[in-house]
């Protein structure tokens, strides 16, 4: 029985292979393997094999301006053109015009309507996140859709027993900013923990925001800080992945590939599907095609 693990990397685009593009200059062997031995750049050739797909996706959805997280993530996780719903790119939070779509047509909803109930969102959130969201009502696309579908948002208690992952993969930022007693783990150990969680469900999502943070140059983060950790994390998932595990990796817009500008880009974003059912993703061309492909892969 196929199980999908979707690793969502915020703000990762396929840009030109220049000396300023860290996805071109850094040694990232796992990312290269996911692209069929190529670097994650605009000149990478698509891979379309029965159990391995790597293709670029349009993140602009035909609209002017720079793609943003609110509309981009809504499109990615629903298959609905959120830019058309709102009238323009918008972020970082999903605009009001998309809330009903996230409530009823997310990847979680669509899988539930097809009889697939074992669904998970692997990220752990601290108590102060819940207090802030309840006070402001400004939920992210992923937390809004998970709550609406009845998919549990995991907490510090889950993280403490290894049943969730912090957003930064290792937990170093969780220790530094939230809990000095928290013990960080290696990217490889985090990858093993995520795979263990994913094997309990038919569909598991993990969201990594710090590629976008590094692209913006915020919080002292640079691409060379975060990309090697992401690579080690994904590398362990690749090593430990079983024959029923379908790994999906994608993004919502470009950013980290051009750290010189501190803003998003209009570059295409990568889509990786590796494992049984990957052929469902072979003809994907935009953000709108990912959720329908996940549903096809799990219901074929």
PDB file of C-alpha atoms in Angstrom:
ATOM      1  CA  UNK A   1       0.000   0.000   0.000  1.00  0.00           C
ATOM      2  CA  UNK A   2       1.538   3.293  -1.139  1.00  0.00           C
ATOM      3  CA  UNK A   3       2.193   6.001   1.447  1.00  0.00           C
ATOM      4  CA  UNK A   4       2.982   9.580   0.460  1.00  0.00           C
ATOM      5  CA  UNK A   5       5.440  11.750   2.363  1.00  0.00           C
ATOM      6  CA  UNK A   6       5.260  15.337   1.117  1.00  0.00           C
ATOM      7  CA  UNK A   7       8.225  17.500   2.139  1.00  0.00           C
ATOM      8  CA  UNK A   8       7.284  21.086   1.369  1.00  0.00           C
ATOM      9  CA  UNK A   9      10.239  23.490   1.079  1.00  0.00           C
ATOM     10  CA  UNK A  10       9.154  27.121   1.214  1.00  0.00           C
ATOM     11  CA  UNK A  11      10.740  29.508  -1.277  1.00  0.00           C
ATOM     12  CA  UNK A  12      12.818  27.230  -3.512  1.00  0.00           C
ATOM     13  CA  UNK A  13      12.998  28.000  -7.219  1.00  0.00           C
ATOM     14  CA  UNK A  14      14.961  26.737 -10.197  1.00  0.00           C
ATOM     15  CA  UNK A  15      17.101  29.690 -11.180  1.00  0.00           C
ATOM     16  CA  UNK A  16      19.967  30.240 -13.625  1.00  0.00           C
ATOM     17  CA  UNK A  17      23.188  28.302 -12.884  1.00  0.00           C
ATOM     18  CA  UNK A  18      25.189  31.336 -11.761  1.00  0.00           C
ATOM     19  CA  UNK A  19      27.825  31.874  -9.100  1.00  0.00           C
ATOM     20  CA  UNK A  20      25.185  33.589  -6.952  1.00  0.00           C
ATOM     21  CA  UNK A  21      22.787  30.622  -6.954  1.00  0.00           C
ATOM     22  CA  UNK A  22      23.504  28.406  -3.913  1.00  0.00           C
ATOM     23  CA  UNK A  23      21.562  25.543  -5.479  1.00  0.00           C
ATOM     24  CA  UNK A  24      24.223  25.631  -8.210  1.00  0.00           C
ATOM     25  CA  UNK A  25      27.333  26.283  -6.129  1.00  0.00           C
ATOM     26  CA  UNK A  26      26.797  24.205  -2.971  1.00  0.00           C
ATOM     27  CA  UNK A  27      27.478  20.472  -2.795  1.00  0.00           C
ATOM     28  CA  UNK A  28      23.993  19.015  -2.280  1.00  0.00           C
ATOM     29  CA  UNK A  29      24.150  15.320  -3.220  1.00  0.00           C
ATOM     30  CA  UNK A  30      20.624  14.390  -2.090  1.00  0.00           C
ATOM     31  CA  UNK A  31      19.027  17.218  -4.064  1.00  0.00           C
ATOM     32  CA  UNK A  32      21.115  16.167  -7.032  1.00  0.00           C
ATOM     33  CA  UNK A  33      19.922  12.555  -6.722  1.00  0.00           C
ATOM     34  CA  UNK A  34      16.311  13.764  -6.593  1.00  0.00           C
ATOM     35  CA  UNK A  35      16.914  15.567  -9.897  1.00  0.00           C
ATOM     36  CA  UNK A  36      18.442  12.533 -11.595  1.00  0.00           C
ATOM     37  CA  UNK A  37      22.027  13.572 -10.930  1.00  0.00           C
ATOM     38  CA  UNK A  38      21.537  17.243 -11.787  1.00  0.00           C
ATOM     39  CA  UNK A  39      21.663  20.443  -9.795  1.00  0.00           C
ATOM     40  CA  UNK A  40      18.398  22.220  -9.005  1.00  0.00           C
ATOM     41  CA  UNK A  41      18.737  24.919 -11.636  1.00  0.00           C
ATOM     42  CA  UNK A  42      16.717  26.166 -14.594  1.00  0.00           C
ATOM     43  CA  UNK A  43      18.770  24.137 -17.081  1.00  0.00           C
ATOM     44  CA  UNK A  44      18.063  20.802 -15.389  1.00  0.00           C
ATOM     45  CA  UNK A  45      16.395  18.357 -17.751  1.00  0.00           C
ATOM     46  CA  UNK A  46      13.012  16.942 -16.692  1.00  0.00           C
ATOM     47  CA  UNK A  47      13.018  13.355 -15.460  1.00  0.00           C
ATOM     48  CA  UNK A  48       9.955  11.266 -16.279  1.00  0.00           C
ATOM     49  CA  UNK A  49      10.381   7.641 -15.310  1.00  0.00           C
ATOM     50  CA  UNK A  50       7.816   5.196 -13.873  1.00  0.00           C
ATOM     51  CA  UNK A  51       9.121   5.633 -10.321  1.00  0.00           C
ATOM     52  CA  UNK A  52      10.945   8.975 -10.570  1.00  0.00           C
ATOM     53  CA  UNK A  53       9.732  12.365 -11.733  1.00  0.00           C
ATOM     54  CA  UNK A  54      11.560  15.693 -11.556  1.00  0.00           C
ATOM     55  CA  UNK A  55       9.893  18.573 -13.397  1.00  0.00           C
ATOM     56  CA  UNK A  56       9.680  22.365 -13.130  1.00  0.00           C
ATOM     57  CA  UNK A  57       6.351  23.906 -12.120  1.00  0.00           C
ATOM     58  CA  UNK A  58       5.019  27.328 -13.016  1.00  0.00           C
ATOM     59  CA  UNK A  59       4.412  29.278  -9.801  1.00  0.00           C
ATOM     60  CA  UNK A  60       3.133  32.478 -11.413  1.00  0.00           C
ATOM     61  CA  UNK A  61      -0.220  30.979 -12.502  1.00  0.00           C
ATOM     62  CA  UNK A  62      -0.292  33.465 -15.355  1.00  0.00           C
ATOM     63  CA  UNK A  63      -0.431  36.520 -13.093  1.00  0.00           C
ATOM     64  CA  UNK A  64       1.862  39.517 -12.971  1.00  0.00           C
ATOM     65  CA  UNK A  65       4.014  40.266  -9.953  1.00  0.00           C
ATOM     66  CA  UNK A  66       5.982  38.030  -7.623  1.00  0.00           C
ATOM     67  CA  UNK A  67       4.366  34.808  -6.380  1.00  0.00           C
ATOM     68  CA  UNK A  68       3.606  34.795  -2.654  1.00  0.00           C
ATOM     69  CA  UNK A  69       3.121  32.133  -0.005  1.00  0.00           C
ATOM     70  CA  UNK A  70      -0.554  32.681   0.806  1.00  0.00           C
ATOM     71  CA  UNK A  71      -1.882  32.160  -2.694  1.00  0.00           C
ATOM     72  CA  UNK A  72       0.953  29.869  -3.805  1.00  0.00           C
ATOM     73  CA  UNK A  73       0.539  27.412  -0.952  1.00  0.00           C
ATOM     74  CA  UNK A  74      -3.229  27.419  -1.344  1.00  0.00           C
ATOM     75  CA  UNK A  75      -2.819  26.532  -5.014  1.00  0.00           C
ATOM     76  CA  UNK A  76      -0.235  23.862  -4.229  1.00  0.00           C
ATOM     77  CA  UNK A  77      -2.283  22.179  -1.502  1.00  0.00           C
ATOM     78  CA  UNK A  78      -5.723  22.424  -3.153  1.00  0.00           C
ATOM     79  CA  UNK A  79      -5.227  22.419  -6.914  1.00  0.00           C
ATOM     80  CA  UNK A  80      -7.392  25.559  -7.079  1.00  0.00           C
ATOM     81  CA  UNK A  81      -6.099  28.795  -8.634  1.00  0.00           C
ATOM     82  CA  UNK A  82      -5.914  30.952  -5.522  1.00  0.00           C
ATOM     83  CA  UNK A  83      -4.434  33.870  -7.461  1.00  0.00           C
ATOM     84  CA  UNK A  84      -7.584  33.980  -9.586  1.00  0.00           C
ATOM     85  CA  UNK A  85      -9.752  33.752  -6.458  1.00  0.00           C
ATOM     86  CA  UNK A  86      -8.040  36.747  -4.854  1.00  0.00           C
ATOM     87  CA  UNK A  87      -7.178  38.646  -8.023  1.00  0.00           C
ATOM     88  CA  UNK A  88      -3.420  38.771  -7.444  1.00  0.00           C
ATOM     89  CA  UNK A  89      -0.534  37.112  -5.637  1.00  0.00           C
ATOM     90  CA  UNK A  90      -0.822  37.517  -1.877  1.00  0.00           C
ATOM     91  CA  UNK A  91       1.048  36.481   1.261  1.00  0.00           C
ATOM     92  CA  UNK A  92       2.353  35.363   3.565  1.00  0.00           C
ATOM     93  CA  UNK A  93      -1.062  34.313   4.904  1.00  0.00           C
ATOM     94  CA  UNK A  94      -3.848  33.025   2.651  1.00  0.00           C
ATOM     95  CA  UNK A  95      -6.300  35.812   1.785  1.00  0.00           C
ATOM     96  CA  UNK A  96      -9.936  35.635   2.871  1.00  0.00           C
ATOM     97  CA  UNK A  97     -11.065  34.670  -0.630  1.00  0.00           C
ATOM     98  CA  UNK A  98      -9.184  31.373  -0.271  1.00  0.00           C
ATOM     99  CA  UNK A  99     -10.386  30.352   3.194  1.00  0.00           C
ATOM    100  CA  UNK A 100     -13.386  28.364   1.995  1.00  0.00           C
ATOM    101  CA  UNK A 101     -11.221  26.506  -0.510  1.00  0.00           C
ATOM    102  CA  UNK A 102      -8.755  25.588   2.218  1.00  0.00           C
ATOM    103  CA  UNK A 103     -11.664  24.492   4.406  1.00  0.00           C
ATOM    104  CA  UNK A 104     -13.265  22.171   1.870  1.00  0.00           C
ATOM    105  CA  UNK A 105     -10.877  21.356  -0.978  1.00  0.00           C
ATOM    106  CA  UNK A 106      -7.420  20.793   0.471  1.00  0.00           C
ATOM    107  CA  UNK A 107      -5.383  17.688  -0.238  1.00  0.00           C
ATOM    108  CA  UNK A 108      -6.597  16.379   3.131  1.00  0.00           C
ATOM    109  CA  UNK A 109     -10.264  16.917   2.176  1.00  0.00           C
ATOM    110  CA  UNK A 110      -9.810  15.319  -1.213  1.00  0.00           C
ATOM    111  CA  UNK A 111      -8.150  12.242   0.236  1.00  0.00           C
ATOM    112  CA  UNK A 112     -10.876  11.955   2.877  1.00  0.00           C
ATOM    113  CA  UNK A 113     -13.541  12.051   0.177  1.00  0.00           C
ATOM    114  CA  UNK A 114     -11.744   9.118  -1.426  1.00  0.00           C
ATOM    115  CA  UNK A 115     -11.891   7.094   1.787  1.00  0.00           C
ATOM    116  CA  UNK A 116      -8.344   7.803   2.966  1.00  0.00           C
ATOM    117  CA  UNK A 117      -8.503   8.824   6.623  1.00  0.00           C
ATOM    118  CA  UNK A 118      -4.989   8.189   7.994  1.00  0.00           C
ATOM    119  CA  UNK A 119      -3.554  11.662   7.391  1.00  0.00           C
ATOM    120  CA  UNK A 120      -0.871  13.571   9.271  1.00  0.00           C
ATOM    121  CA  UNK A 121       0.800  16.957   9.527  1.00  0.00           C
ATOM    122  CA  UNK A 122       4.186  16.248  11.110  1.00  0.00           C
ATOM    123  CA  UNK A 123       5.211  19.743  12.279  1.00  0.00           C
ATOM    124  CA  UNK A 124       5.238  20.540  15.995  1.00  0.00           C
ATOM    125  CA  UNK A 125       3.978  23.942  17.137  1.00  0.00           C
ATOM    126  CA  UNK A 126       4.668  25.619  20.486  1.00  0.00           C
ATOM    127  CA  UNK A 127       1.864  26.771  22.743  1.00  0.00           C
ATOM    128  CA  UNK A 128       2.559  30.405  21.973  1.00  0.00           C
ATOM    129  CA  UNK A 129       1.836  29.737  18.282  1.00  0.00           C
ATOM    130  CA  UNK A 130      -1.663  28.518  19.120  1.00  0.00           C
ATOM    131  CA  UNK A 131      -2.291  31.510  21.398  1.00  0.00           C
ATOM    132  CA  UNK A 132      -1.173  33.934  18.705  1.00  0.00           C
ATOM    133  CA  UNK A 133      -3.210  32.289  15.956  1.00  0.00           C
ATOM    134  CA  UNK A 134      -6.353  32.133  18.067  1.00  0.00           C
ATOM    135  CA  UNK A 135      -5.965  35.800  18.977  1.00  0.00           C
ATOM    136  CA  UNK A 136      -5.332  37.019  15.442  1.00  0.00           C
ATOM    137  CA  UNK A 137      -7.079  34.367  13.352  1.00  0.00           C
ATOM    138  CA  UNK A 138      -4.229  34.495  10.836  1.00  0.00           C
ATOM    139  CA  UNK A 139      -3.556  30.815  10.298  1.00  0.00           C
ATOM    140  CA  UNK A 140      -1.073  29.732   7.651  1.00  0.00           C
ATOM    141  CA  UNK A 141      -2.332  27.773   4.654  1.00  0.00           C
ATOM    142  CA  UNK A 142      -1.112  24.456   6.063  1.00  0.00           C
ATOM    143  CA  UNK A 143      -2.441  24.930   9.598  1.00  0.00           C
ATOM    144  CA  UNK A 144      -5.743  26.312   8.335  1.00  0.00           C
ATOM    145  CA  UNK A 145      -6.373  23.359   6.039  1.00  0.00           C
ATOM    146  CA  UNK A 146      -5.255  20.781   8.603  1.00  0.00           C
ATOM    147  CA  UNK A 147      -7.560  22.178  11.291  1.00  0.00           C
ATOM    148  CA  UNK A 148     -10.487  22.298   8.887  1.00  0.00           C
ATOM    149  CA  UNK A 149      -9.980  18.656   7.914  1.00  0.00           C
ATOM    150  CA  UNK A 150      -9.627  17.469  11.499  1.00  0.00           C
ATOM    151  CA  UNK A 151      -5.925  16.652  11.079  1.00  0.00           C
ATOM    152  CA  UNK A 152      -4.280  17.196  14.435  1.00  0.00           C
ATOM    153  CA  UNK A 153      -1.757  19.989  14.884  1.00  0.00           C
ATOM    154  CA  UNK A 154       1.101  18.530  16.883  1.00  0.00           C
ATOM    155  CA  UNK A 155       2.555  20.166  19.963  1.00  0.00           C
ATOM    156  CA  UNK A 156       5.630  20.330  22.145  1.00  0.00           C
ATOM    157  CA  UNK A 157       4.406  17.176  23.891  1.00  0.00           C
ATOM    158  CA  UNK A 158       4.511  15.281  20.589  1.00  0.00           C
ATOM    159  CA  UNK A 159       7.963  16.660  19.843  1.00  0.00           C
ATOM    160  CA  UNK A 160       9.243  15.529  23.243  1.00  0.00           C
ATOM    161  CA  UNK A 161       8.449  11.884  22.465  1.00  0.00           C
ATOM    162  CA  UNK A 162       9.638  11.978  18.858  1.00  0.00           C
ATOM    163  CA  UNK A 163       6.153  12.031  17.340  1.00  0.00           C
ATOM    164  CA  UNK A 164       6.610  15.369  15.552  1.00  0.00           C
ATOM    165  CA  UNK A 165       9.352  17.464  13.979  1.00  0.00           C
ATOM    166  CA  UNK A 166      10.196  21.106  14.645  1.00  0.00           C
ATOM    167  CA  UNK A 167      10.018  23.337  11.600  1.00  0.00           C
ATOM    168  CA  UNK A 168      13.809  23.725  11.505  1.00  0.00           C
ATOM    169  CA  UNK A 169      14.327  19.918  11.209  1.00  0.00           C
ATOM    170  CA  UNK A 170      16.975  19.568  13.935  1.00  0.00           C
ATOM    171  CA  UNK A 171      15.301  21.453  16.790  1.00  0.00           C
ATOM    172  CA  UNK A 172      18.231  23.799  17.355  1.00  0.00           C
ATOM    173  CA  UNK A 173      16.027  26.867  16.923  1.00  0.00           C
ATOM    174  CA  UNK A 174      13.397  25.305  19.208  1.00  0.00           C
ATOM    175  CA  UNK A 175      16.066  24.900  21.906  1.00  0.00           C
ATOM    176  CA  UNK A 176      17.405  28.413  21.391  1.00  0.00           C
ATOM    177  CA  UNK A 177      14.100  30.292  21.278  1.00  0.00           C
ATOM    178  CA  UNK A 178      11.534  28.116  23.052  1.00  0.00           C
ATOM    179  CA  UNK A 179      12.929  25.455  25.367  1.00  0.00           C
ATOM    180  CA  UNK A 180      16.539  25.424  26.548  1.00  0.00           C
ATOM    181  CA  UNK A 181      16.108  21.835  27.731  1.00  0.00           C
ATOM    182  CA  UNK A 182      15.127  20.553  24.296  1.00  0.00           C
ATOM    183  CA  UNK A 183      17.785  18.273  22.799  1.00  0.00           C
ATOM    184  CA  UNK A 184      18.386  18.871  19.076  1.00  0.00           C
ATOM    185  CA  UNK A 185      18.970  15.946  16.736  1.00  0.00           C
ATOM    186  CA  UNK A 186      20.978  15.542  13.557  1.00  0.00           C
ATOM    187  CA  UNK A 187      19.292  16.073  10.183  1.00  0.00           C
ATOM    188  CA  UNK A 188      19.679  12.340   9.561  1.00  0.00           C
ATOM    189  CA  UNK A 189      17.909  11.433  12.798  1.00  0.00           C
ATOM    190  CA  UNK A 190      15.141  13.892  11.933  1.00  0.00           C
ATOM    191  CA  UNK A 191      14.765  12.175   8.569  1.00  0.00           C
ATOM    192  CA  UNK A 192      14.422   8.784  10.250  1.00  0.00           C
ATOM    193  CA  UNK A 193      11.823  10.166  12.659  1.00  0.00           C
ATOM    194  CA  UNK A 194       9.788  11.673   9.840  1.00  0.00           C
ATOM    195  CA  UNK A 195       9.825   8.408   7.892  1.00  0.00           C
ATOM    196  CA  UNK A 196       8.667   6.541  10.990  1.00  0.00           C
ATOM    197  CA  UNK A 197       5.747   8.956  11.342  1.00  0.00           C
ATOM    198  CA  UNK A 198       4.915   8.702   7.655  1.00  0.00           C
ATOM    199  CA  UNK A 199       4.707   4.928   7.792  1.00  0.00           C
ATOM    200  CA  UNK A 200       1.795   5.204  10.210  1.00  0.00           C
ATOM    201  CA  UNK A 201      -0.339   7.137   7.678  1.00  0.00           C
ATOM    202  CA  UNK A 202      -1.264   7.133   3.991  1.00  0.00           C
ATOM    203  CA  UNK A 203      -0.372  10.825   3.613  1.00  0.00           C
ATOM    204  CA  UNK A 204       2.011  12.912   5.728  1.00  0.00           C
ATOM    205  CA  UNK A 205       3.012  16.538   5.185  1.00  0.00           C
ATOM    206  CA  UNK A 206       6.081  18.264   6.603  1.00  0.00           C
ATOM    207  CA  UNK A 207       6.613  21.999   6.071  1.00  0.00           C
ATOM    208  CA  UNK A 208      10.083  23.564   6.118  1.00  0.00           C
ATOM    209  CA  UNK A 209       9.955  27.396   6.095  1.00  0.00           C
ATOM    210  CA  UNK A 210      13.597  28.319   6.542  1.00  0.00           C
ATOM    211  CA  UNK A 211      14.651  28.108   2.893  1.00  0.00           C
ATOM    212  CA  UNK A 212      12.415  31.131   2.384  1.00  0.00           C
ATOM    213  CA  UNK A 213      13.722  32.790   5.552  1.00  0.00           C
ATOM    214  CA  UNK A 214      17.287  32.344   4.305  1.00  0.00           C
ATOM    215  CA  UNK A 215      16.379  33.688   0.877  1.00  0.00           C
ATOM    216  CA  UNK A 216      15.092  36.843   2.547  1.00  0.00           C
ATOM    217  CA  UNK A 217      18.229  37.025   4.701  1.00  0.00           C
ATOM    218  CA  UNK A 218      16.155  37.094   7.892  1.00  0.00           C
ATOM    219  CA  UNK A 219      17.054  35.848  11.369  1.00  0.00           C
ATOM    220  CA  UNK A 220      20.714  35.726  10.418  1.00  0.00           C
ATOM    221  CA  UNK A 221      20.104  32.773   8.102  1.00  0.00           C
ATOM    222  CA  UNK A 222      21.841  32.283   4.785  1.00  0.00           C
ATOM    223  CA  UNK A 223      21.272  29.608   2.131  1.00  0.00           C
ATOM    224  CA  UNK A 224      24.589  27.990   3.007  1.00  0.00           C
ATOM    225  CA  UNK A 225      23.281  27.521   6.569  1.00  0.00           C
ATOM    226  CA  UNK A 226      20.016  25.781   5.708  1.00  0.00           C
ATOM    227  CA  UNK A 227      20.492  23.976   2.397  1.00  0.00           C
ATOM    228  CA  UNK A 228      23.125  21.477   3.632  1.00  0.00           C
ATOM    229  CA  UNK A 229      20.821  20.546   6.538  1.00  0.00           C
ATOM    230  CA  UNK A 230      17.899  20.053   4.166  1.00  0.00           C
ATOM    231  CA  UNK A 231      20.139  17.961   1.947  1.00  0.00           C
ATOM    232  CA  UNK A 232      21.310  15.734   4.815  1.00  0.00           C
ATOM    233  CA  UNK A 233      17.712  15.342   5.984  1.00  0.00           C
ATOM    234  CA  UNK A 234      16.460  14.335   2.543  1.00  0.00           C
ATOM    235  CA  UNK A 235      19.517  12.166   2.013  1.00  0.00           C
ATOM    236  CA  UNK A 236      18.630  10.019   5.017  1.00  0.00           C
ATOM    237  CA  UNK A 237      15.023   9.771   3.838  1.00  0.00           C
ATOM    238  CA  UNK A 238      16.335   8.539   0.492  1.00  0.00           C
ATOM    239  CA  UNK A 239      18.569   5.945   2.174  1.00  0.00           C
ATOM    240  CA  UNK A 240      15.836   4.654   4.476  1.00  0.00           C
ATOM    241  CA  UNK A 241      12.872   4.929   2.084  1.00  0.00           C
ATOM    242  CA  UNK A 242      10.972   1.679   1.614  1.00  0.00           C
ATOM    243  CA  UNK A 243       9.429   0.249  -1.536  1.00  0.00           C
ATOM    244  CA  UNK A 244       5.935   1.488  -0.604  1.00  0.00           C
ATOM    245  CA  UNK A 245       7.082   5.038   0.234  1.00  0.00           C
ATOM    246  CA  UNK A 246       6.367   7.764  -2.325  1.00  0.00           C
ATOM    247  CA  UNK A 247       8.425  10.880  -1.555  1.00  0.00           C
ATOM    248  CA  UNK A 248       7.103  14.170  -2.937  1.00  0.00           C
ATOM    249  CA  UNK A 249       9.094  17.402  -2.679  1.00  0.00           C
ATOM    250  CA  UNK A 250       7.968  20.784  -3.964  1.00  0.00           C
ATOM    251  CA  UNK A 251       7.726  24.497  -3.206  1.00  0.00           C
ATOM    252  CA  UNK A 252       5.405  27.488  -3.566  1.00  0.00           C
ATOM    253  CA  UNK A 253       7.645  30.125  -5.177  1.00  0.00           C
ATOM    254  CA  UNK A 254      11.268  30.938  -5.805  1.00  0.00           C
ATOM    255  CA  UNK A 255      13.548  32.827  -3.420  1.00  0.00           C
ATOM    256  CA  UNK A 256      16.543  30.991  -1.944  1.00  0.00           C
ATOM    257  CA  UNK A 257      18.090  30.509  -5.401  1.00  0.00           C
ATOM    258  CA  UNK A 258      18.636  34.294  -5.676  1.00  0.00           C
ATOM    259  CA  UNK A 259      19.723  35.499  -2.218  1.00  0.00           C
ATOM    260  CA  UNK A 260      21.172  38.734  -3.622  1.00  0.00           C
ATOM    261  CA  UNK A 261      17.719  40.339  -3.937  1.00  0.00           C
ATOM    262  CA  UNK A 262      15.953  39.376  -0.630  1.00  0.00           C
ATOM    263  CA  UNK A 263      12.660  39.001  -2.528  1.00  0.00           C
ATOM    264  CA  UNK A 264      10.732  36.215  -4.200  1.00  0.00           C
ATOM    265  CA  UNK A 265      11.337  35.310  -7.832  1.00  0.00           C
ATOM    266  CA  UNK A 266       9.205  34.287 -10.792  1.00  0.00           C
ATOM    267  CA  UNK A 267      11.332  31.209 -11.379  1.00  0.00           C
ATOM    268  CA  UNK A 268       9.657  27.814 -11.706  1.00  0.00           C
ATOM    269  CA  UNK A 269       9.738  25.591  -8.636  1.00  0.00           C
ATOM    270  CA  UNK A 270      10.831  21.952  -8.494  1.00  0.00           C
ATOM    271  CA  UNK A 271       8.540  18.961  -8.214  1.00  0.00           C
ATOM    272  CA  UNK A 272      10.019  15.619  -7.215  1.00  0.00           C
ATOM    273  CA  UNK A 273       8.100  12.359  -6.977  1.00  0.00           C
ATOM    274  CA  UNK A 274      10.126   9.269  -6.131  1.00  0.00           C
ATOM    275  CA  UNK A 275       8.600   5.872  -5.542  1.00  0.00           C
ATOM    276  CA  UNK A 276       5.478   3.909  -6.438  1.00  0.00           C
ATOM    277  CA  UNK A 277       2.888   6.084  -8.145  1.00  0.00           C
ATOM    278  CA  UNK A 278       5.382   8.722  -9.264  1.00  0.00           C
ATOM    279  CA  UNK A 279       4.052   8.486 -12.795  1.00  0.00           C
ATOM    280  CA  UNK A 280       0.930  10.344 -11.615  1.00  0.00           C
ATOM    281  CA  UNK A 281       3.104  13.495 -11.476  1.00  0.00           C
ATOM    282  CA  UNK A 282       4.787  13.154 -14.877  1.00  0.00           C
ATOM    283  CA  UNK A 283       2.603  15.665 -16.720  1.00  0.00           C
ATOM    284  CA  UNK A 284       2.461  18.289 -13.955  1.00  0.00           C
ATOM    285  CA  UNK A 285       3.244  21.797 -15.205  1.00  0.00           C
ATOM    286  CA  UNK A 286       2.109  24.167 -12.441  1.00  0.00           C
ATOM    287  CA  UNK A 287       1.313  24.350  -8.739  1.00  0.00           C
ATOM    288  CA  UNK A 288      -2.265  23.398  -9.595  1.00  0.00           C
ATOM    289  CA  UNK A 289      -1.251  19.886 -10.634  1.00  0.00           C
ATOM    290  CA  UNK A 290       0.336  18.603  -7.421  1.00  0.00           C
ATOM    291  CA  UNK A 291      -2.708  17.888  -5.233  1.00  0.00           C
ATOM    292  CA  UNK A 292      -4.614  16.097  -8.026  1.00  0.00           C
ATOM    293  CA  UNK A 293      -1.524  13.962  -8.665  1.00  0.00           C
ATOM    294  CA  UNK A 294      -1.269  13.015  -4.985  1.00  0.00           C
ATOM    295  CA  UNK A 295      -4.903  11.932  -5.016  1.00  0.00           C
ATOM    296  CA  UNK A 296      -4.342   9.874  -8.177  1.00  0.00           C
ATOM    297  CA  UNK A 297      -1.235   8.224  -6.740  1.00  0.00           C
ATOM    298  CA  UNK A 298      -3.089   7.141  -3.593  1.00  0.00           C
ATOM    299  CA  UNK A 299      -6.327   6.058  -5.235  1.00  0.00           C
ATOM    300  CA  UNK A 300      -5.075   4.306  -8.372  1.00  0.00           C
TER     301      UNK A 300
END
